[in-house]
Short mmCIF file of C-alpha atoms and ligand atoms in Angstrom, two decimals:
data_model
loop_
_atom_site.label_atom_id
_atom_site.label_comp_id
_atom_site.label_asym_id
_atom_site.label_seq_id
_atom_site.Cartn_x
_atom_site.Cartn_y
_atom_site.Cartn_z
CA MET A 1 -113.64 90.87 -210.81
CA LYS A 2 -115.09 93.08 -213.53
CA ILE A 3 -118.57 93.89 -214.83
CA THR A 4 -118.81 92.57 -218.39
CA ASP A 5 -122.45 93.44 -219.17
CA ILE A 6 -125.67 94.76 -217.68
CA LYS A 7 -128.79 93.31 -219.28
CA THR A 8 -132.27 94.74 -218.80
CA HIS A 9 -135.61 92.92 -218.88
CA LEU A 10 -138.96 94.67 -218.76
CA LEU A 11 -141.86 93.39 -216.72
CA GLN A 12 -145.33 94.84 -217.07
CA VAL A 13 -148.17 92.75 -215.70
CA PRO A 14 -151.51 93.79 -214.21
CA LEU A 15 -151.89 93.77 -210.43
CA MET A 16 -154.44 91.22 -209.23
CA GLU A 17 -156.62 94.30 -208.67
CA PRO A 18 -156.05 98.07 -209.14
CA PHE A 19 -154.66 99.88 -206.08
CA HIS A 20 -156.04 103.32 -205.08
CA ILE A 21 -154.06 105.90 -203.05
CA ALA A 22 -154.56 109.66 -202.48
CA LEU A 23 -152.28 110.42 -205.46
CA GLY A 24 -154.07 108.20 -208.01
CA VAL A 25 -154.56 104.61 -209.14
CA ILE A 26 -151.89 101.96 -209.81
CA THR A 27 -152.89 99.20 -212.20
CA ASP A 28 -149.68 97.36 -213.12
CA VAL A 29 -146.45 96.00 -211.76
CA THR A 30 -143.93 97.83 -213.96
CA SER A 31 -140.36 96.99 -213.37
CA VAL A 32 -136.95 96.73 -214.99
CA LEU A 33 -135.07 93.62 -213.89
CA VAL A 34 -131.32 93.72 -214.38
CA GLU A 35 -128.65 91.08 -214.66
CA VAL A 36 -125.15 92.32 -213.95
CA GLN A 37 -122.67 89.86 -215.44
CA THR A 38 -119.03 89.49 -214.46
CA ASP A 39 -115.85 87.96 -215.82
CA GLU A 40 -115.83 85.47 -212.92
CA GLY A 41 -119.16 83.89 -213.81
CA ILE A 42 -121.13 85.46 -210.96
CA THR A 43 -124.39 87.15 -212.02
CA GLY A 44 -126.15 89.68 -209.80
CA TYR A 45 -129.88 90.41 -209.99
CA GLY A 46 -131.51 93.76 -209.35
CA GLU A 47 -134.77 95.55 -209.90
CA GLY A 48 -135.87 99.11 -210.59
CA ALA A 49 -139.62 99.62 -210.25
CA PRO A 50 -140.59 103.19 -211.11
CA GLY A 51 -143.51 104.38 -209.01
CA VAL A 52 -144.75 107.09 -211.33
CA LEU A 53 -147.04 108.65 -208.69
CA ILE A 54 -144.20 108.81 -206.15
CA THR A 55 -140.91 109.25 -208.00
CA GLY A 56 -142.30 110.48 -211.33
CA GLU A 57 -140.10 107.97 -213.15
CA ASN A 58 -141.25 105.53 -215.81
CA LEU A 59 -140.13 102.24 -217.30
CA GLU A 60 -138.54 103.68 -220.44
CA GLY A 61 -136.58 106.35 -218.56
CA THR A 62 -135.40 103.83 -215.99
CA GLU A 63 -134.19 101.49 -218.71
CA ALA A 64 -132.44 104.39 -220.51
CA SER A 65 -130.66 105.41 -217.29
CA ILE A 66 -129.52 101.82 -216.68
CA ARG A 67 -128.06 101.79 -220.21
CA LEU A 68 -126.18 104.99 -219.43
CA PHE A 69 -124.80 103.41 -216.24
CA ARG A 70 -123.89 100.26 -218.21
CA GLU A 71 -121.59 102.28 -220.48
CA LYS A 72 -119.81 103.77 -217.48
CA LEU A 73 -119.69 100.62 -215.33
CA ILE A 74 -118.36 97.95 -217.69
CA GLY A 75 -114.88 97.09 -216.44
CA THR A 76 -115.58 98.21 -212.84
CA ASP A 77 -115.36 95.75 -209.94
CA PRO A 78 -119.00 95.33 -208.81
CA ARG A 79 -117.83 94.61 -205.24
CA ASP A 80 -116.47 98.17 -205.09
CA LEU A 81 -119.85 99.52 -204.00
CA GLU A 82 -118.39 102.96 -203.23
CA LYS A 83 -117.09 103.26 -206.76
CA VAL A 84 -120.22 101.83 -208.42
CA ASN A 85 -122.38 104.38 -206.61
CA ALA A 86 -119.95 107.25 -207.27
CA ILE A 87 -119.96 106.45 -211.01
CA MET A 88 -123.77 106.34 -211.12
CA ASN A 89 -124.12 109.55 -209.09
CA ARG A 90 -121.71 111.32 -211.42
CA ALA A 91 -123.55 110.04 -214.51
CA SER A 92 -126.97 111.19 -213.28
CA TYR A 93 -128.02 113.35 -210.37
CA GLN A 94 -131.49 111.80 -210.44
CA ALA A 95 -132.74 108.36 -211.58
CA PRO A 96 -132.85 106.69 -208.13
CA THR A 97 -134.90 103.77 -209.47
CA ALA A 98 -132.26 102.91 -212.09
CA LYS A 99 -129.50 103.33 -209.50
CA ALA A 100 -131.35 101.03 -207.11
CA ALA A 101 -131.55 98.29 -209.75
CA VAL A 102 -127.79 98.31 -210.38
CA ASP A 103 -126.88 98.85 -206.72
CA ILE A 104 -128.97 95.85 -205.64
CA ALA A 105 -127.37 93.64 -208.30
CA CYS A 106 -123.86 94.70 -207.25
CA HIS A 107 -124.68 93.99 -203.59
CA ASP A 108 -125.94 90.58 -204.73
CA ILE A 109 -122.60 89.94 -206.46
CA ALA A 110 -120.51 91.21 -203.52
CA ALA A 111 -122.40 88.97 -201.08
CA GLN A 112 -122.17 85.97 -203.43
CA ALA A 113 -118.43 86.53 -203.78
CA ALA A 114 -118.16 86.66 -199.98
CA GLY A 115 -120.14 83.41 -199.75
CA MET A 116 -122.81 84.97 -197.52
CA PRO A 117 -126.53 85.66 -197.78
CA LEU A 118 -127.04 89.40 -198.30
CA TYR A 119 -128.42 90.02 -194.80
CA ARG A 120 -125.21 88.60 -193.30
CA PHE A 121 -123.07 90.56 -195.73
CA LEU A 122 -124.92 93.68 -194.49
CA GLY A 123 -123.90 92.85 -190.94
CA GLY A 124 -126.90 91.07 -189.41
CA MET A 125 -127.79 87.59 -188.23
CA ASP A 126 -131.61 87.76 -188.31
CA LYS A 127 -132.94 86.10 -191.41
CA GLU A 128 -136.54 87.23 -191.34
CA ILE A 129 -138.69 90.32 -191.13
CA GLU A 130 -142.39 90.81 -190.48
CA THR A 131 -144.35 92.90 -192.97
CA ASP A 132 -147.64 94.68 -192.68
CA MET A 133 -150.37 94.43 -195.34
CA THR A 134 -151.75 97.50 -197.08
CA VAL A 135 -155.37 98.23 -197.88
CA GLY A 136 -155.97 100.67 -200.75
CA ILE A 137 -158.58 103.43 -200.67
CA ALA A 138 -162.15 102.26 -201.28
CA GLU A 139 -165.54 102.46 -199.59
CA PRO A 140 -165.19 102.02 -195.80
CA GLU A 141 -167.08 98.68 -195.67
CA LYS A 142 -164.99 97.29 -198.51
CA MET A 143 -161.73 98.34 -196.82
CA ALA A 144 -162.91 96.88 -193.51
CA ALA A 145 -163.74 93.55 -195.18
CA LYS A 146 -160.30 93.46 -196.82
CA ALA A 147 -158.52 94.30 -193.56
CA LYS A 148 -160.46 91.59 -191.74
CA LEU A 149 -159.52 89.04 -194.37
CA HIS A 150 -155.83 89.98 -194.11
CA VAL A 151 -155.96 89.55 -190.32
CA GLU A 152 -157.69 86.20 -190.68
CA HIS A 153 -154.88 85.17 -193.02
CA GLY A 154 -152.29 86.06 -190.36
CA PHE A 155 -151.27 89.71 -190.68
CA ASN A 156 -150.82 91.60 -187.39
CA VAL A 157 -150.39 95.08 -188.82
CA ILE A 158 -152.71 96.73 -191.34
CA LYS A 159 -151.53 99.79 -193.22
CA THR A 160 -154.36 101.73 -194.72
CA LYS A 161 -154.43 104.48 -197.27
CA VAL A 162 -156.31 107.69 -196.48
CA GLY A 163 -156.04 111.34 -197.54
CA ILE A 164 -159.02 111.81 -199.83
CA ASP A 165 -161.75 113.48 -197.74
CA THR A 166 -162.03 113.88 -193.98
CA ALA A 167 -165.46 112.43 -193.25
CA THR A 168 -164.85 109.29 -195.28
CA ASP A 169 -161.28 108.91 -193.99
CA ILE A 170 -162.65 108.79 -190.45
CA ALA A 171 -165.37 106.33 -191.51
CA ARG A 172 -162.69 104.19 -193.18
CA VAL A 173 -160.49 103.93 -190.11
CA LYS A 174 -163.48 103.39 -187.79
CA ALA A 175 -164.78 100.56 -189.98
CA ILE A 176 -161.36 98.91 -190.14
CA ARG A 177 -160.81 99.12 -186.38
CA GLU A 178 -164.24 97.62 -185.72
CA ALA A 179 -163.55 94.83 -188.21
CA VAL A 180 -160.08 93.81 -186.99
CA GLY A 181 -160.55 94.27 -183.23
CA SER A 182 -158.16 95.79 -180.72
CA GLY A 183 -155.16 93.48 -181.01
CA VAL A 184 -154.11 94.57 -184.50
CA LYS A 185 -151.93 97.59 -185.24
CA ILE A 186 -153.29 100.11 -187.74
CA ARG A 187 -150.91 102.48 -189.47
CA LEU A 188 -152.14 105.17 -191.86
CA ASP A 189 -150.67 106.63 -195.02
CA ALA A 190 -152.13 109.92 -196.28
CA ASN A 191 -149.74 110.15 -199.27
CA GLN A 192 -149.46 113.97 -198.93
CA GLY A 193 -153.24 114.36 -198.97
CA TRP A 194 -153.75 116.90 -196.14
CA SER A 195 -152.75 120.45 -195.27
CA PRO A 196 -150.85 120.75 -191.96
CA LYS A 197 -153.80 122.14 -189.97
CA GLN A 198 -156.21 119.67 -191.56
CA ALA A 199 -153.81 116.84 -190.67
CA VAL A 200 -153.60 117.84 -187.01
CA GLU A 201 -157.38 118.01 -186.76
CA ILE A 202 -158.02 114.69 -188.53
CA ILE A 203 -155.29 112.82 -186.68
CA ALA A 204 -156.70 114.01 -183.33
CA ARG A 205 -160.09 112.58 -184.35
CA LEU A 206 -158.60 109.35 -185.70
CA ASN A 207 -156.64 108.72 -182.52
CA GLU A 208 -159.82 107.32 -180.97
CA TYR A 209 -159.22 104.24 -183.14
CA ASP A 210 -155.74 103.60 -181.72
CA ILE A 211 -153.45 104.55 -184.59
CA GLU A 212 -149.82 103.40 -184.52
CA LEU A 213 -148.48 106.13 -186.84
CA VAL A 214 -149.38 108.37 -189.78
CA GLU A 215 -147.24 108.43 -192.89
CA GLN A 216 -146.68 111.55 -194.97
CA PRO A 217 -149.69 113.67 -193.92
CA VAL A 218 -148.67 116.76 -195.95
CA PRO A 219 -147.10 117.50 -199.36
CA ARG A 220 -143.52 116.28 -199.68
CA PHE A 221 -141.90 119.71 -200.03
CA ASN A 222 -143.60 121.09 -196.92
CA PHE A 223 -140.96 120.35 -194.26
CA GLU A 224 -142.29 123.15 -192.04
CA GLY A 225 -145.77 121.67 -192.32
CA LEU A 226 -144.49 118.22 -191.43
CA LYS A 227 -142.74 119.67 -188.40
CA TYR A 228 -145.97 121.43 -187.38
CA VAL A 229 -147.97 118.20 -187.62
CA THR A 230 -145.33 116.25 -185.66
CA ALA A 231 -145.25 118.90 -182.93
CA HIS A 232 -149.04 119.05 -182.64
CA SER A 233 -150.00 115.36 -182.88
CA SER A 234 -149.88 112.72 -180.20
CA VAL A 235 -149.73 110.03 -182.92
CA PRO A 236 -146.19 109.51 -184.29
CA ILE A 237 -145.60 110.97 -187.75
CA MET A 238 -143.50 109.25 -190.43
CA ALA A 239 -141.89 110.86 -193.48
CA ASP A 240 -142.14 108.95 -196.75
CA GLU A 241 -142.24 111.19 -199.82
CA SER A 242 -140.39 113.94 -197.85
CA CYS A 243 -137.40 111.63 -197.38
CA TRP A 244 -135.71 110.76 -200.64
CA ASP A 245 -132.07 110.36 -199.64
CA SER A 246 -129.63 110.81 -196.75
CA LYS A 247 -129.63 114.60 -197.17
CA ASP A 248 -133.39 114.72 -196.69
CA ALA A 249 -133.04 112.40 -193.70
CA LEU A 250 -130.41 114.68 -192.14
CA ARG A 251 -132.66 117.71 -192.56
CA LEU A 252 -135.75 115.92 -191.22
CA VAL A 253 -134.05 114.62 -188.08
CA SER A 254 -132.04 117.81 -187.47
CA GLU A 255 -135.22 119.86 -187.53
CA ARG A 256 -137.08 117.22 -185.49
CA ALA A 257 -139.68 117.30 -188.25
CA VAL A 258 -140.72 113.63 -187.92
CA ASP A 259 -140.80 110.71 -185.50
CA TYR A 260 -140.06 107.98 -188.07
CA VAL A 261 -138.70 107.67 -191.60
CA ASN A 262 -139.91 105.33 -194.35
CA ILE A 263 -137.04 104.22 -196.59
CA LYS A 264 -137.66 102.88 -200.08
CA LEU A 265 -134.82 101.64 -202.24
CA MET A 266 -136.52 103.18 -205.30
CA LYS A 267 -136.51 106.65 -203.72
CA CYS A 268 -132.98 106.67 -202.37
CA GLY A 269 -131.16 104.75 -205.12
CA GLY A 270 -130.44 101.43 -203.41
CA LEU A 271 -128.89 99.76 -200.39
CA TYR A 272 -125.79 101.96 -200.32
CA GLU A 273 -127.79 105.15 -199.78
CA ALA A 274 -130.39 103.40 -197.61
CA ARG A 275 -127.70 102.43 -195.08
CA LYS A 276 -126.69 106.08 -194.78
CA ILE A 277 -130.29 107.07 -194.05
CA VAL A 278 -130.54 104.35 -191.40
CA SER A 279 -127.33 105.56 -189.72
CA ILE A 280 -128.38 109.21 -189.70
CA CYS A 281 -131.77 108.31 -188.26
CA GLU A 282 -130.28 105.96 -185.68
CA ALA A 283 -127.94 108.70 -184.45
CA ALA A 284 -130.98 110.94 -183.98
CA GLY A 285 -133.06 108.28 -182.23
CA VAL A 286 -135.45 108.02 -185.17
CA GLU A 287 -136.56 104.51 -186.16
CA CYS A 288 -136.96 103.51 -189.79
CA MET A 289 -139.46 101.48 -191.75
CA LEU A 290 -138.60 99.77 -195.01
CA GLY A 291 -141.23 100.27 -197.67
CA CYS A 292 -141.59 99.33 -201.32
CA MET A 293 -143.32 100.52 -204.45
CA VAL A 294 -146.59 98.83 -205.38
CA GLU A 295 -144.98 98.34 -208.81
CA GLU A 296 -142.17 96.09 -207.46
CA SER A 297 -142.10 92.41 -208.36
CA GLY A 298 -140.04 90.97 -205.51
CA ILE A 299 -136.31 91.17 -206.28
CA ALA A 300 -136.09 94.64 -204.72
CA VAL A 301 -138.29 93.39 -201.87
CA THR A 302 -135.75 90.62 -201.22
CA ALA A 303 -133.00 93.27 -201.03
CA ALA A 304 -135.04 95.52 -198.76
CA ALA A 305 -135.98 92.59 -196.51
CA SER A 306 -132.27 91.69 -196.24
CA LEU A 307 -131.44 95.22 -195.08
CA GLY A 308 -134.41 95.27 -192.74
CA ALA A 309 -133.47 91.94 -191.19
CA ALA A 310 -129.84 93.02 -190.82
CA LEU A 311 -130.17 96.45 -189.22
CA LYS A 312 -131.76 96.92 -185.83
CA ASN A 313 -132.84 100.53 -186.39
CA ILE A 314 -135.23 99.24 -189.05
CA THR A 315 -138.10 98.35 -186.79
CA ARG A 316 -140.97 98.14 -189.26
CA ALA A 317 -141.55 96.77 -192.74
CA ASP A 318 -144.12 97.54 -195.38
CA LEU A 319 -142.89 95.00 -197.92
CA ASP A 320 -146.16 93.64 -199.25
CA ALA A 321 -145.70 94.41 -202.97
CA SER A 322 -144.98 90.84 -204.05
CA PHE A 323 -148.33 89.67 -202.65
CA SER A 324 -150.10 91.54 -205.44
CA LEU A 325 -148.68 89.31 -208.18
CA ALA A 326 -150.08 85.89 -208.99
CA LYS A 327 -146.60 84.67 -209.96
CA LEU A 328 -143.18 86.23 -209.38
CA PRO A 329 -140.84 86.71 -212.38
CA PHE A 330 -137.86 84.98 -210.72
CA GLU A 331 -136.87 81.81 -208.91
CA GLY A 332 -135.46 81.82 -205.37
CA GLY A 333 -135.23 84.82 -203.04
CA PHE A 334 -137.35 84.99 -199.90
CA THR A 335 -140.07 82.61 -198.80
CA VAL A 336 -143.15 83.55 -196.79
CA GLU A 337 -143.94 81.95 -193.43
CA ASP A 338 -147.10 82.44 -191.35
CA THR A 339 -148.37 84.84 -194.04
CA ARG A 340 -146.48 87.85 -192.65
CA HIS A 341 -142.81 86.82 -192.31
CA LEU A 342 -140.43 87.21 -195.22
CA VAL A 343 -137.73 84.60 -194.62
CA LEU A 344 -134.48 85.10 -196.49
CA SER A 345 -132.61 82.44 -198.37
CA GLN A 346 -129.46 80.92 -196.88
CA ALA A 347 -127.87 80.90 -200.33
CA PRO A 348 -125.17 83.51 -200.99
CA GLY A 349 -126.36 86.95 -202.15
CA LEU A 350 -130.08 87.48 -202.69
CA GLY A 351 -130.52 83.75 -203.30
CA ILE A 352 -132.12 84.35 -206.68
CA THR A 353 -131.39 81.47 -208.97
CA GLY A 354 -132.82 82.75 -212.25
CA LEU A 355 -135.47 84.77 -214.06
CA ARG A 356 -138.74 83.42 -215.44
CA ARG A 357 -137.96 84.77 -218.86
CA GLU A 358 -141.35 83.96 -220.34
CA MET A 359 -142.78 86.78 -218.17
CA LEU A 360 -140.24 89.36 -219.39
CA THR A 361 -139.47 91.41 -222.46
CA SER A 362 -135.72 91.42 -222.91
CA ARG A 363 -133.86 93.96 -224.99
CA GLU A 364 -130.32 93.86 -226.19
CA ALA A 365 -128.28 96.86 -225.11
CA LYS A 366 -127.17 99.08 -227.96
MG1 MG B 401 -146.15 105.95 -198.06
#
């Protein structure tokens, strides 16, 4: 089997409402959907959603990188995932979002060719995963009302964004806990918003509200600071922006700098690299969460959910991105049960049967 073409389609649609985090505001789903075509008639679907606040990538750059990979990958067997990733890594040291798009599509093809849904191809038998629901930064009462609504709809875990200012962060978490009651898990994400000492102090005060974990309390480059917070907090600490790829994961777990790691396909470059992170973490006794970019439209979420369902060291999921779109730009993929469970298709691969092309801007490769 050989890759004969890689087509890109751009999606840019407003979120149902803007999403505020410590790093800024996200207003749109911005994503490059790819179709990897083969000489055997199998088409694989992938998605690269650049989270400009997190990865610093954008739509145009992601599309340009995919075009570069296209030149190098035509003629390659897409089932040779080692080779596909080696070619992309040689072509560009960076561009994880573009790599993720192509890597997901090639996994889709490999699983289709094997006649298995992707989660089975990845080695698992579970076909569903429970996701949390995230509340963006706003006034405490507004966040509490949102969290309550999500719980009423069926979510058991609320992830809430903090990291702006201490007094209001505490008021935010207090209001949410009072609104949702004691049976619901609350996880926090500071998106690098605190200094190490500030983080230790705030987390100690927040612990009164029964916090499950805190994601990325300090700036991404501050591994020593992350280690300090982990050592001085009774609440488990999770790395997100500090863990890009398997090399970051190795450093974080070797230095015992974190309790958990949040993997995103757009940070690490796809399923191939994500599996390495999971293995490194598992060997160190560190559990993983699978996250997503707010900008994702759902194809990458389907891939992440497949990995999360398959691998037992992925114990948490923050795969709520597709809930922020009124309509998804593809047919098939996962379905949602009881509000919070992403249930994977039994069809081979990702189970995506086609793109809703009226939502996309397609460009011919040059
Ligand atoms: Mg995060």
